[in-house]
Coordinates of N, CA and C in Angstrom, one line a residue:
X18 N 37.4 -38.0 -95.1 CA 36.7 -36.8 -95.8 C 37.0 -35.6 -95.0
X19 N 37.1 -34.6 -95.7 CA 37.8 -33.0 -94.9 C 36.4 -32.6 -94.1
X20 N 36.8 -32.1 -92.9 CA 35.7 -31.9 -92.5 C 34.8 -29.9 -92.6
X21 N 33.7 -29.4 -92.6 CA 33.9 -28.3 -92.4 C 34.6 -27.4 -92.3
X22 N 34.7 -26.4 -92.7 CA 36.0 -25.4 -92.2 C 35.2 -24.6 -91.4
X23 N 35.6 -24.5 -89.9 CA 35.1 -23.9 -88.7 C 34.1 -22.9 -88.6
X24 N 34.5 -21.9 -89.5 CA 34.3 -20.6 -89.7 C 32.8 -20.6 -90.6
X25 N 32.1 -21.7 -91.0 CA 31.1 -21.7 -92.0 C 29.9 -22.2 -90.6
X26 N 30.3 -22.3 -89.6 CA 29.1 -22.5 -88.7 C 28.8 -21.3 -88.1
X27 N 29.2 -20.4 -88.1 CA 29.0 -18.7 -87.6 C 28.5 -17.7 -88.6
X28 N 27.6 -16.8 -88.2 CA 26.6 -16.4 -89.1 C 27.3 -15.1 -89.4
X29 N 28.5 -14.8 -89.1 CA 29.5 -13.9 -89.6 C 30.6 -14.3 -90.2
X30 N 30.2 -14.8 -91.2 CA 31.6 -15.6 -92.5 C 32.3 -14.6 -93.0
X31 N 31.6 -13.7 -93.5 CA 32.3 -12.1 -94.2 C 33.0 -11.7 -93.3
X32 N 32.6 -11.1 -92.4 CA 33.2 -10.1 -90.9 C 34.4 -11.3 -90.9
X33 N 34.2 -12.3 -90.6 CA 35.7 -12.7 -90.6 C 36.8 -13.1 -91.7
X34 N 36.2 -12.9 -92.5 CA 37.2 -12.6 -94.1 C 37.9 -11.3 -94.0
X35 N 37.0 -10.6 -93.9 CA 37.6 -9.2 -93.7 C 38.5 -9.2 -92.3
X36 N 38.1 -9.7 -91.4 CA 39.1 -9.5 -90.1 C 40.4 -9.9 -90.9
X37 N 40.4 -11.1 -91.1 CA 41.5 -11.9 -91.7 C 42.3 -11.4 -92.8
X38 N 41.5 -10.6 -93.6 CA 42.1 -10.4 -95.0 C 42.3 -10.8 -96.3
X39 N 41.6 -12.1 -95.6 CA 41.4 -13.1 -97.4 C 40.4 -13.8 -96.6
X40 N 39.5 -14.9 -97.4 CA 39.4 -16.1 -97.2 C 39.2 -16.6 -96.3
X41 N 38.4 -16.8 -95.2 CA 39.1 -18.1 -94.2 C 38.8 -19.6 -94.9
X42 N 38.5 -19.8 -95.9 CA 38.4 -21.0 -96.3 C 39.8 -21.8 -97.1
X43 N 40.4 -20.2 -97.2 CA 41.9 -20.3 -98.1 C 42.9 -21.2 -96.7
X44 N 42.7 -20.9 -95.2 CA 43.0 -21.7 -94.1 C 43.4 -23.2 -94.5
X45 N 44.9 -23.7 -94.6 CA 44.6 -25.2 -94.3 C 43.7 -25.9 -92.8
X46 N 43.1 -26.9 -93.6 CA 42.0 -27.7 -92.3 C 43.0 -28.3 -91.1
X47 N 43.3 -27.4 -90.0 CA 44.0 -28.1 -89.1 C 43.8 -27.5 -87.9
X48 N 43.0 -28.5 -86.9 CA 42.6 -27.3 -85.9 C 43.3 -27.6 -84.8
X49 N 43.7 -26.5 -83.5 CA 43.8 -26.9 -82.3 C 43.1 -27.2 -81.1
X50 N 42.9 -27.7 -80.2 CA 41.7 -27.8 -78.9 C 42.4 -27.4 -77.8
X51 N 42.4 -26.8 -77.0 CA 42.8 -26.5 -75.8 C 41.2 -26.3 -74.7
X52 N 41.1 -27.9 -74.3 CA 40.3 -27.9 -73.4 C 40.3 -26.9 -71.9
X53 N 39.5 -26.4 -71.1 CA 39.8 -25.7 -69.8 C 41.0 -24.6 -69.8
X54 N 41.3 -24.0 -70.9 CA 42.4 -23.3 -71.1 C 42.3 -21.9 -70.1
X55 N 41.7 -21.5 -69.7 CA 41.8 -20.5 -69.1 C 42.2 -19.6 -69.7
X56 N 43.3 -18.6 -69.5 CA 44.3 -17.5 -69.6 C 45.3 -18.3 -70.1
X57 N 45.7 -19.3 -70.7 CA 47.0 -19.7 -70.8 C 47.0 -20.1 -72.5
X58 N 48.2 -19.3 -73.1 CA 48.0 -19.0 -74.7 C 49.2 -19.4 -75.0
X59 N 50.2 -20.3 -74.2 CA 51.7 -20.8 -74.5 C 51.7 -21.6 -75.5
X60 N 50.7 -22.3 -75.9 CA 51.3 -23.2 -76.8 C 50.7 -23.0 -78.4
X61 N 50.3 -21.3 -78.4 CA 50.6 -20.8 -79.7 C 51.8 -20.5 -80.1
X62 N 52.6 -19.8 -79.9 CA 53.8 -19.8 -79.8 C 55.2 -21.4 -79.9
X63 N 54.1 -22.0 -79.5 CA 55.2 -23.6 -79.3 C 55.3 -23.9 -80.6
X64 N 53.7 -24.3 -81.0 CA 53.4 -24.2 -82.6 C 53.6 -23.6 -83.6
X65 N 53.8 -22.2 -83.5 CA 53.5 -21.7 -84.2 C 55.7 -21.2 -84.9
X66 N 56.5 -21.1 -83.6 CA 57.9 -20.9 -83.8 C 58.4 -22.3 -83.8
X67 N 58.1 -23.5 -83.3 CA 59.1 -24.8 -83.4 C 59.2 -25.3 -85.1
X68 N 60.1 -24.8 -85.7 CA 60.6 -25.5 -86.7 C 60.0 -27.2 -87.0
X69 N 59.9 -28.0 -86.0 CA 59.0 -29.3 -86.1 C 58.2 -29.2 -86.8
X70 N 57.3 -28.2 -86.6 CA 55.5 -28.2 -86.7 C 55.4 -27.2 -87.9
X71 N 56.0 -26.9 -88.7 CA 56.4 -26.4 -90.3 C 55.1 -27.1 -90.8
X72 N 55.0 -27.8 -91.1 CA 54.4 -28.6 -92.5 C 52.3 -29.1 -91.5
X73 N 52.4 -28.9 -90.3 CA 51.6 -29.6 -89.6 C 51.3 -28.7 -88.7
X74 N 51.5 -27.6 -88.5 CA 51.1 -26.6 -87.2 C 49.7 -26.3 -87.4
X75 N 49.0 -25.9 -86.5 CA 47.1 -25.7 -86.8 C 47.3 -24.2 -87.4
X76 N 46.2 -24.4 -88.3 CA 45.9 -23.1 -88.5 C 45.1 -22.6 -87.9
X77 N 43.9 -22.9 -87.1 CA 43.2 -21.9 -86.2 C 43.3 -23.0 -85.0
X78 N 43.1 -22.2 -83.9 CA 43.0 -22.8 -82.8 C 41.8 -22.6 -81.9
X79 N 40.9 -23.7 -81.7 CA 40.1 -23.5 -80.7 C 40.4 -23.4 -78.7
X80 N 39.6 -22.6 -78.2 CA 39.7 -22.9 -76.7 C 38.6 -22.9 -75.9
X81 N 38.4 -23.0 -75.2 CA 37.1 -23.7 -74.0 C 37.4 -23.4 -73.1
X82 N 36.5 -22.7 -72.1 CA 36.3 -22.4 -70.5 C 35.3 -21.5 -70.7
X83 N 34.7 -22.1 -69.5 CA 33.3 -21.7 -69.2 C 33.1 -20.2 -68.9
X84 N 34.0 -19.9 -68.2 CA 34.5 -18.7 -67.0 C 35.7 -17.7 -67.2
X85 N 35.5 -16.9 -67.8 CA 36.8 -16.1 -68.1 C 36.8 -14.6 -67.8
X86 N 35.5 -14.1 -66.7 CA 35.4 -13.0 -66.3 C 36.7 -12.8 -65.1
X87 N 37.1 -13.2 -65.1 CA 38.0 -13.5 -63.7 C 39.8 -13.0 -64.7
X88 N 39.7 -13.1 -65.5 CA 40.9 -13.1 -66.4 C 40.5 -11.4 -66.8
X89 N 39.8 -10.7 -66.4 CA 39.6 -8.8 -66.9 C 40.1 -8.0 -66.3
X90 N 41.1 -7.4 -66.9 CA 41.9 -6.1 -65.8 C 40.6 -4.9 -65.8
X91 N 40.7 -4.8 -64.8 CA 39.8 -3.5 -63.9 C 38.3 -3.4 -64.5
X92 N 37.7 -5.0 -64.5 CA 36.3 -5.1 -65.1 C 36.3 -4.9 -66.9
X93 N 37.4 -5.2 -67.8 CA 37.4 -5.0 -68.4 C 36.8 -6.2 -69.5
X94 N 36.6 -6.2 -70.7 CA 36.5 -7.3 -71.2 C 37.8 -8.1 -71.5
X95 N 37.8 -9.4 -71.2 CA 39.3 -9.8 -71.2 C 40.2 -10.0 -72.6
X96 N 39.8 -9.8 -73.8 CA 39.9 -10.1 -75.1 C 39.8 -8.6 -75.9
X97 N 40.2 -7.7 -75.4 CA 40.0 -6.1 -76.0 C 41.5 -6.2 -76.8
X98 N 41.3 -5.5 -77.9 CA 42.6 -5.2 -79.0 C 44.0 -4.5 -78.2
X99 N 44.6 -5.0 -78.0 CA 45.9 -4.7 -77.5 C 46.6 -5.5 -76.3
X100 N 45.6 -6.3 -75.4 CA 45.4 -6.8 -74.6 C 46.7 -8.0 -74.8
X101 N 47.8 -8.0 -74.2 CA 48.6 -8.9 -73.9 C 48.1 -10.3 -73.4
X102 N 48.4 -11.7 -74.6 CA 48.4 -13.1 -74.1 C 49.3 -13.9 -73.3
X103 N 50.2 -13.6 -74.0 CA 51.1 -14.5 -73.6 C 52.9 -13.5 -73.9
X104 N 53.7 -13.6 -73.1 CA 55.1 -12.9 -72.9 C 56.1 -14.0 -72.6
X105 N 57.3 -13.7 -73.6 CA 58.6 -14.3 -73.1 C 59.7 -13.4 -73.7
X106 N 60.5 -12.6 -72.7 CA 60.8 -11.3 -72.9 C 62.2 -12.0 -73.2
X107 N 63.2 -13.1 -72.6 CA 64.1 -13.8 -73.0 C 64.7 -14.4 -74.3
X108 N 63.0 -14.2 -75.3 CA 63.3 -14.5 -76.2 C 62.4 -13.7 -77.3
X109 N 61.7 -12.3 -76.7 CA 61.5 -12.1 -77.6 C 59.8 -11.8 -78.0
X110 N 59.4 -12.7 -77.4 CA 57.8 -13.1 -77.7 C 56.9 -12.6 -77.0
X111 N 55.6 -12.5 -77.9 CA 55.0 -11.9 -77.3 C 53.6 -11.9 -78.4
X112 N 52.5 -12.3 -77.4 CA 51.0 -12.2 -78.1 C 50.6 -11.7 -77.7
X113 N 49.6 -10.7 -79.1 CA 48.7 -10.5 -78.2 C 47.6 -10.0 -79.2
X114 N 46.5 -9.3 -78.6 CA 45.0 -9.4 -79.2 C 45.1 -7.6 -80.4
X115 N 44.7 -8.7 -81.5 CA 44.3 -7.7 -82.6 C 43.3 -6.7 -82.6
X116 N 42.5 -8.3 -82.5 CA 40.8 -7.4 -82.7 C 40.2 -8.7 -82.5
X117 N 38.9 -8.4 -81.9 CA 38.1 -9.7 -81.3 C 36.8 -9.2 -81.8
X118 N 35.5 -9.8 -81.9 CA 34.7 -10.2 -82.3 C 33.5 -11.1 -81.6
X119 N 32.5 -10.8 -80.9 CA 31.7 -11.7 -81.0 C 30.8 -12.5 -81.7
X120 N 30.8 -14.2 -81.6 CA 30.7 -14.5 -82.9 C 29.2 -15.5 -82.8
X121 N 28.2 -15.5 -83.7 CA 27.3 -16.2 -83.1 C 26.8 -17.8 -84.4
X122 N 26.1 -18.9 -83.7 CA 26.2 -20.1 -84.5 C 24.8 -19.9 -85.4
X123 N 25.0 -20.4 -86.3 CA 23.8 -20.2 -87.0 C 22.9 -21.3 -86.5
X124 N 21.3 -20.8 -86.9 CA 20.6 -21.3 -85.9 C 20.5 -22.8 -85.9
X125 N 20.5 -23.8 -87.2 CA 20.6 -24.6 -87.6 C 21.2 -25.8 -87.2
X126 N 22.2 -25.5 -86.6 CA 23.1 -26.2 -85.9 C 22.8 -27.5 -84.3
X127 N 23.5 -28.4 -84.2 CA 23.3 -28.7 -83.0 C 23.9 -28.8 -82.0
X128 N 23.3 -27.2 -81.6 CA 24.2 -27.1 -80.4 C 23.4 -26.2 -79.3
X129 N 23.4 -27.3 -78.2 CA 22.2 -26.0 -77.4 C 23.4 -26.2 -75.4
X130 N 24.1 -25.1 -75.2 CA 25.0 -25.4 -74.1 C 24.4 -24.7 -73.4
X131 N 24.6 -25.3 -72.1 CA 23.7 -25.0 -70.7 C 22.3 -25.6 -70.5
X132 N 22.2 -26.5 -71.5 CA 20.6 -27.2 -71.4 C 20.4 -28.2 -70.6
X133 N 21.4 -29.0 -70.7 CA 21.5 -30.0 -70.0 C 21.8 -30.3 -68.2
X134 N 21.1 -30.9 -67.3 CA 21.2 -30.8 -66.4 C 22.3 -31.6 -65.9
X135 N 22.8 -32.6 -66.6 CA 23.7 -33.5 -66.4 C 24.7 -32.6 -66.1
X136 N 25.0 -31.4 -67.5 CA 26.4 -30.8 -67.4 C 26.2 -29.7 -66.0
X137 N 25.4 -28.8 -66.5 CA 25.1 -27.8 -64.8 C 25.6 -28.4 -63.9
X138 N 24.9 -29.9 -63.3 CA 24.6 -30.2 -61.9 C 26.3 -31.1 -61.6
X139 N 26.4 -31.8 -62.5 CA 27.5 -32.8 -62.4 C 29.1 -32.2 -62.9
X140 N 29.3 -31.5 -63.9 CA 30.2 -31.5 -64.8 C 31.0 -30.2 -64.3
X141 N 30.4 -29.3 -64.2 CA 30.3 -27.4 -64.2 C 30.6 -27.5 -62.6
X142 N 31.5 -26.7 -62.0 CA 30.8 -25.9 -60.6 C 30.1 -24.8 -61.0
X143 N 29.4 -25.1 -60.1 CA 27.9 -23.6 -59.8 C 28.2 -22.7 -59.8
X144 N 29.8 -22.0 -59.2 CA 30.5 -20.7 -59.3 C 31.2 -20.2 -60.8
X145 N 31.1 -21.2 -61.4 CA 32.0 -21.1 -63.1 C 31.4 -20.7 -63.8
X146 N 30.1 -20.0 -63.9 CA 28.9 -19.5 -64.8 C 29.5 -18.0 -64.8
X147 N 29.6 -17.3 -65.2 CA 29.6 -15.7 -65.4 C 28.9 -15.1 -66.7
X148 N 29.1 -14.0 -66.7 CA 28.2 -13.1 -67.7 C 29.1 -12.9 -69.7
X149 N 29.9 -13.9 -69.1 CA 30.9 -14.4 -70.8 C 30.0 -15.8 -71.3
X150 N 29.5 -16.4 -69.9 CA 29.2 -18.0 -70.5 C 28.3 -17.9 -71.5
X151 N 28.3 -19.4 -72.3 CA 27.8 -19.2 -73.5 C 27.6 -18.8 -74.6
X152 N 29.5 -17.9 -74.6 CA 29.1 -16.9 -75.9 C 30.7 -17.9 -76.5
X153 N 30.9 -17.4 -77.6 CA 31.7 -17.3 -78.6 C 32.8 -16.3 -79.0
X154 N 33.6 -16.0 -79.4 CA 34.4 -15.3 -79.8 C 36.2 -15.6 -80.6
X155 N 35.4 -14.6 -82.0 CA 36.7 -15.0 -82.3 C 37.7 -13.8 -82.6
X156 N 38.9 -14.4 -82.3 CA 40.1 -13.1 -81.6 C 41.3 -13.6 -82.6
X157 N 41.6 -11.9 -83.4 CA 42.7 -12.2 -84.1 C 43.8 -11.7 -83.4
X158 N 44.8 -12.7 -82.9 CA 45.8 -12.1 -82.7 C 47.4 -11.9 -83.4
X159 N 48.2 -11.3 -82.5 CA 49.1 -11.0 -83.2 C 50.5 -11.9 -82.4
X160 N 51.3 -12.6 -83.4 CA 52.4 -12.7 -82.8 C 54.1 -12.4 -82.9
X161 N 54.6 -11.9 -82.6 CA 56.2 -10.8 -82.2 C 56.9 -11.9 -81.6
X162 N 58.0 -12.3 -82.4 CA 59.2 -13.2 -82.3 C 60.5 -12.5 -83.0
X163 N 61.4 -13.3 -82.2 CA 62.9 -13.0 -82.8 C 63.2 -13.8 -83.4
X164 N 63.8 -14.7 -84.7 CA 63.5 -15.8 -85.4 C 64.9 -15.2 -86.1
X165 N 65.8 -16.2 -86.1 CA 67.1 -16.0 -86.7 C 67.8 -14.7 -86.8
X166 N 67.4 -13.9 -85.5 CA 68.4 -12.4 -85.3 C 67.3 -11.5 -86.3
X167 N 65.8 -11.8 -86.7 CA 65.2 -10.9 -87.4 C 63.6 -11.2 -86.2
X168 N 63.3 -9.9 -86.8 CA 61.8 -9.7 -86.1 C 60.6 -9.9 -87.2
X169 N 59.6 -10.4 -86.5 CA 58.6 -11.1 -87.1 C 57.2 -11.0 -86.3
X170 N 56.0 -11.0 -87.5 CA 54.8 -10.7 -87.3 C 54.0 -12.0 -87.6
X171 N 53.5 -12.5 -86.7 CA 52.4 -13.6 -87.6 C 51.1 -13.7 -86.7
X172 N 50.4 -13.2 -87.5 CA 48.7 -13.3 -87.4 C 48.6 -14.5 -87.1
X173 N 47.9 -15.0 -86.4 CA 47.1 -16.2 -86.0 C 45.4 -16.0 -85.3
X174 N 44.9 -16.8 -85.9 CA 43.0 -16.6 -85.8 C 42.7 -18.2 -84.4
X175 N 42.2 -17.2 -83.4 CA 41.5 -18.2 -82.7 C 40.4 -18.0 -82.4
X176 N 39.5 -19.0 -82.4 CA 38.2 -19.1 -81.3 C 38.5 -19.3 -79.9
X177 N 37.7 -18.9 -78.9 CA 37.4 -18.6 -77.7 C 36.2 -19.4 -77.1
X178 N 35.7 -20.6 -77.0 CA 34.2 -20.6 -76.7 C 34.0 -21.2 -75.1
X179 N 32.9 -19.9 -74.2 CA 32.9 -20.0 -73.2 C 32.0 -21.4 -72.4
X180 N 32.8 -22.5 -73.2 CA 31.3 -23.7 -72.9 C 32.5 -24.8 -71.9
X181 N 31.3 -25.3 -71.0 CA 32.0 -26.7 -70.5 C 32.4 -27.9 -71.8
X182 N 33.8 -28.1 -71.4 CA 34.1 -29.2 -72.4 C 33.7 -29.9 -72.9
X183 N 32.7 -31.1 -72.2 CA 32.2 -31.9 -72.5 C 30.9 -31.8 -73.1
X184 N 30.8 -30.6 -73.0 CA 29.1 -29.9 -73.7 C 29.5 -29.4 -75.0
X185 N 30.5 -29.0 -75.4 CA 31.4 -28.5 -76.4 C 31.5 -29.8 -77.3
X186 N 32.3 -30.7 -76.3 CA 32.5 -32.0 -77.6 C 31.2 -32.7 -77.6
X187 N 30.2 -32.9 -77.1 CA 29.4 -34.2 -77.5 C 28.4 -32.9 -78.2
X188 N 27.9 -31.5 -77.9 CA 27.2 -31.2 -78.7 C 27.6 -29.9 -80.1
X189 N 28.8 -30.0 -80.5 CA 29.3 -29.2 -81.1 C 30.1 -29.9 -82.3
X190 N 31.6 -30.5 -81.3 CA 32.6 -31.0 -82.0 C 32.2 -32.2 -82.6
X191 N 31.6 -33.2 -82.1 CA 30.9 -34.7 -82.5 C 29.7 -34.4 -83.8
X192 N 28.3 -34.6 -83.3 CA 27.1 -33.9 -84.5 C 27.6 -33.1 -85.1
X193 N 28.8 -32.1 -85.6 CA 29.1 -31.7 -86.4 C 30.4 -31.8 -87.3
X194 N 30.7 -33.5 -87.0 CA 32.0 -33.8 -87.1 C 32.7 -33.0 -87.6
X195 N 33.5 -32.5 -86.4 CA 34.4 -31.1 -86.7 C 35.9 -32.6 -86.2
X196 N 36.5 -32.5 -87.7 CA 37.8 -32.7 -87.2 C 39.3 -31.8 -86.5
X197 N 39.9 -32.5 -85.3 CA 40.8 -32.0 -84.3 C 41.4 -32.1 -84.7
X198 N 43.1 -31.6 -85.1 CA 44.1 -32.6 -85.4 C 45.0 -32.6 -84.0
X199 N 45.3 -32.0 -83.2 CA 46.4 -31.4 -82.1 C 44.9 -31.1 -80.5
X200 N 45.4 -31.8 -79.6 CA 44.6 -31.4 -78.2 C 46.1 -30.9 -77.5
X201 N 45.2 -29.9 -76.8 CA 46.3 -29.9 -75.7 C 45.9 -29.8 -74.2
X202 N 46.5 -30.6 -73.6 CA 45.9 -30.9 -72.3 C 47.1 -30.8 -71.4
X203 N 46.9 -29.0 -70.8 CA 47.6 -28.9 -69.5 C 47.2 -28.4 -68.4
X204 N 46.1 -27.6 -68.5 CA 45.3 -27.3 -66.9 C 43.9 -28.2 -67.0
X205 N 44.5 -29.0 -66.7 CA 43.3 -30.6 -66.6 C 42.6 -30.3 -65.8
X206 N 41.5 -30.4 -66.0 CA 40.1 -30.6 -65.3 C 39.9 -30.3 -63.7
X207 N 39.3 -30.8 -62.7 CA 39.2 -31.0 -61.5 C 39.5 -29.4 -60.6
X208 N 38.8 -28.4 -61.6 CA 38.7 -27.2 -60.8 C 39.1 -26.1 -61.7
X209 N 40.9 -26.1 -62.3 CA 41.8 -25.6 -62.5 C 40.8 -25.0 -64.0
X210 N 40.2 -25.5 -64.8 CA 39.4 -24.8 -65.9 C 37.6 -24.7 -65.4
X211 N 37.4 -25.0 -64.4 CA 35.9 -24.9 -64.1 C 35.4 -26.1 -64.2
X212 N 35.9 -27.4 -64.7 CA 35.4 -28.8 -65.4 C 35.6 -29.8 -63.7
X213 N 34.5 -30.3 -63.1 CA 34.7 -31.2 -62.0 C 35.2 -32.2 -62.5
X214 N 35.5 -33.0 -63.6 CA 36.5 -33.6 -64.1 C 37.6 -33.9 -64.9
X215 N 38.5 -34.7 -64.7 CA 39.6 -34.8 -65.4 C 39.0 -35.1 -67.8
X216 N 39.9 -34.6 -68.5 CA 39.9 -34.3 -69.4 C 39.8 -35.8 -70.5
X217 N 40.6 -36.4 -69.7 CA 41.3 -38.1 -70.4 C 40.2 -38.7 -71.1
X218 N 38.9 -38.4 -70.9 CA 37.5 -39.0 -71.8 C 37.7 -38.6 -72.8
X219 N 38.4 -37.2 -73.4 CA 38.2 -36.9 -74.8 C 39.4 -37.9 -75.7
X220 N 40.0 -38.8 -75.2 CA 41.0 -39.6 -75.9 C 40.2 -40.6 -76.5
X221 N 39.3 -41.0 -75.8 CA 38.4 -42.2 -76.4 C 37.8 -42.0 -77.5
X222 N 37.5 -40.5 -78.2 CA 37.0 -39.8 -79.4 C 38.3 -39.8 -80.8
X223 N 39.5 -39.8 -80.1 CA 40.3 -39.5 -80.8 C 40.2 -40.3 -82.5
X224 N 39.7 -41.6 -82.8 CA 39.6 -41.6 -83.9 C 38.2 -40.5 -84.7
X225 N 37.2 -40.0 -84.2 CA 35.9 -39.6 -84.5 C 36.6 -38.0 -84.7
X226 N 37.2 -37.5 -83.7 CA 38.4 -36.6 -83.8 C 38.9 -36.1 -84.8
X227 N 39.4 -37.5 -85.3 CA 40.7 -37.5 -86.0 C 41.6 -36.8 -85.8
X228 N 42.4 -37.0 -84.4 CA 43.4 -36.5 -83.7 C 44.5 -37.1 -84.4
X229 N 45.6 -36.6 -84.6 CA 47.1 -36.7 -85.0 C 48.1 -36.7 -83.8

């Protein structure tokens, strides 16, 4: 059974039609996860130009990290309209931020992050909290490729959410059976995203997921 379309748990459905320009419901259901992602936006670009992933590339992409004040040029907010993601000058590429949005859950929902003391004391380091944690945000960006000796524009819509992983998937992704199709797991756990552990627990969801 198709699960939710993302975009209908935030109490700004309009605002983001209009960001978008149509519809987000017109979106095929295919989402990304980039657990502890920090600053690292490479593998929109993987997806989004490999000829492979034609028929199967996500249409929106989620990401997670608790802590992203550390990612702001000169105290800035790190997700401001213009704001470069990701560069590869070799070929061409290049992301970066449209227009962002803070986005909030409707109340209804089950999702309460930072409640739990299991995740604070055990899960979280104590220094990974900043004045982003907790919030949401969704960021349209823009992507600039060279694609067969021609230049090219492609919009791509992601969320941003500043929560520990594991508080994300058991109270967010799971109780609202939000289906994953694509994880990606490269700045694994044990510091490098703020998470005192390694990521590999979220495999054992993969059928509830419904990872591909």
């Amino acid at each position: 059974m198709k699960g939710r379309n993302i975009h209908q748990f935030f109490s700004e459905q309009e605002q983001l039609n209009l960001l978008l320009g149509f519809p987000f419901s017109n979106l095929p259901y295919r989402l990304c996860w980039y657990p502890s992602a920090g600053f690292d936006f490479r593998h929109i670009p993987h997806f989004e130009l490999n000829s492979v992933f034609t028929s199967s590339k996500p249409s929106v992409y989620l990401l997670t990290d608790a802590h992203i004040s550390q990612y702001s040029q000169s105290g800035d907010f790190p997700f401001k309209p213009g704001r470069l993601l990701h560069q590869c000058e070799s070929e061409g590429i290049s992301l970066i931020v449209k227009d962002c949005i803070q986005v909030n859950f409707k109340q209804n929902l089950a999702f309460c992050p930072f409640k739990n003391e299991v995740f604070n004391n055990g899960l979280l380091h104590s220094n990974f909290h900043d004045r982003y944690s907790g919030n949401a945000f969704f960021i349209l960006t823009e992507l600039n490729a060279v694609v067969n000796y021609r230049k090219i524009k492609i919009q791509v819509p992601l969320f941003y959410f500043t929560y520990e992983n594991l508080d994300f998937l058991m109270n967010f992704l799971l109780p609202n059976k939000i289906q994953v199709n694509s994880l990606i797991n490269i700045r694994d756990g044990s510091g490098y995203g703020g998470s005192s552990y390694a990521m590999s627990f979220i495999y054992q969801f993969q059928r509830e997921l419904k990872l591909k």
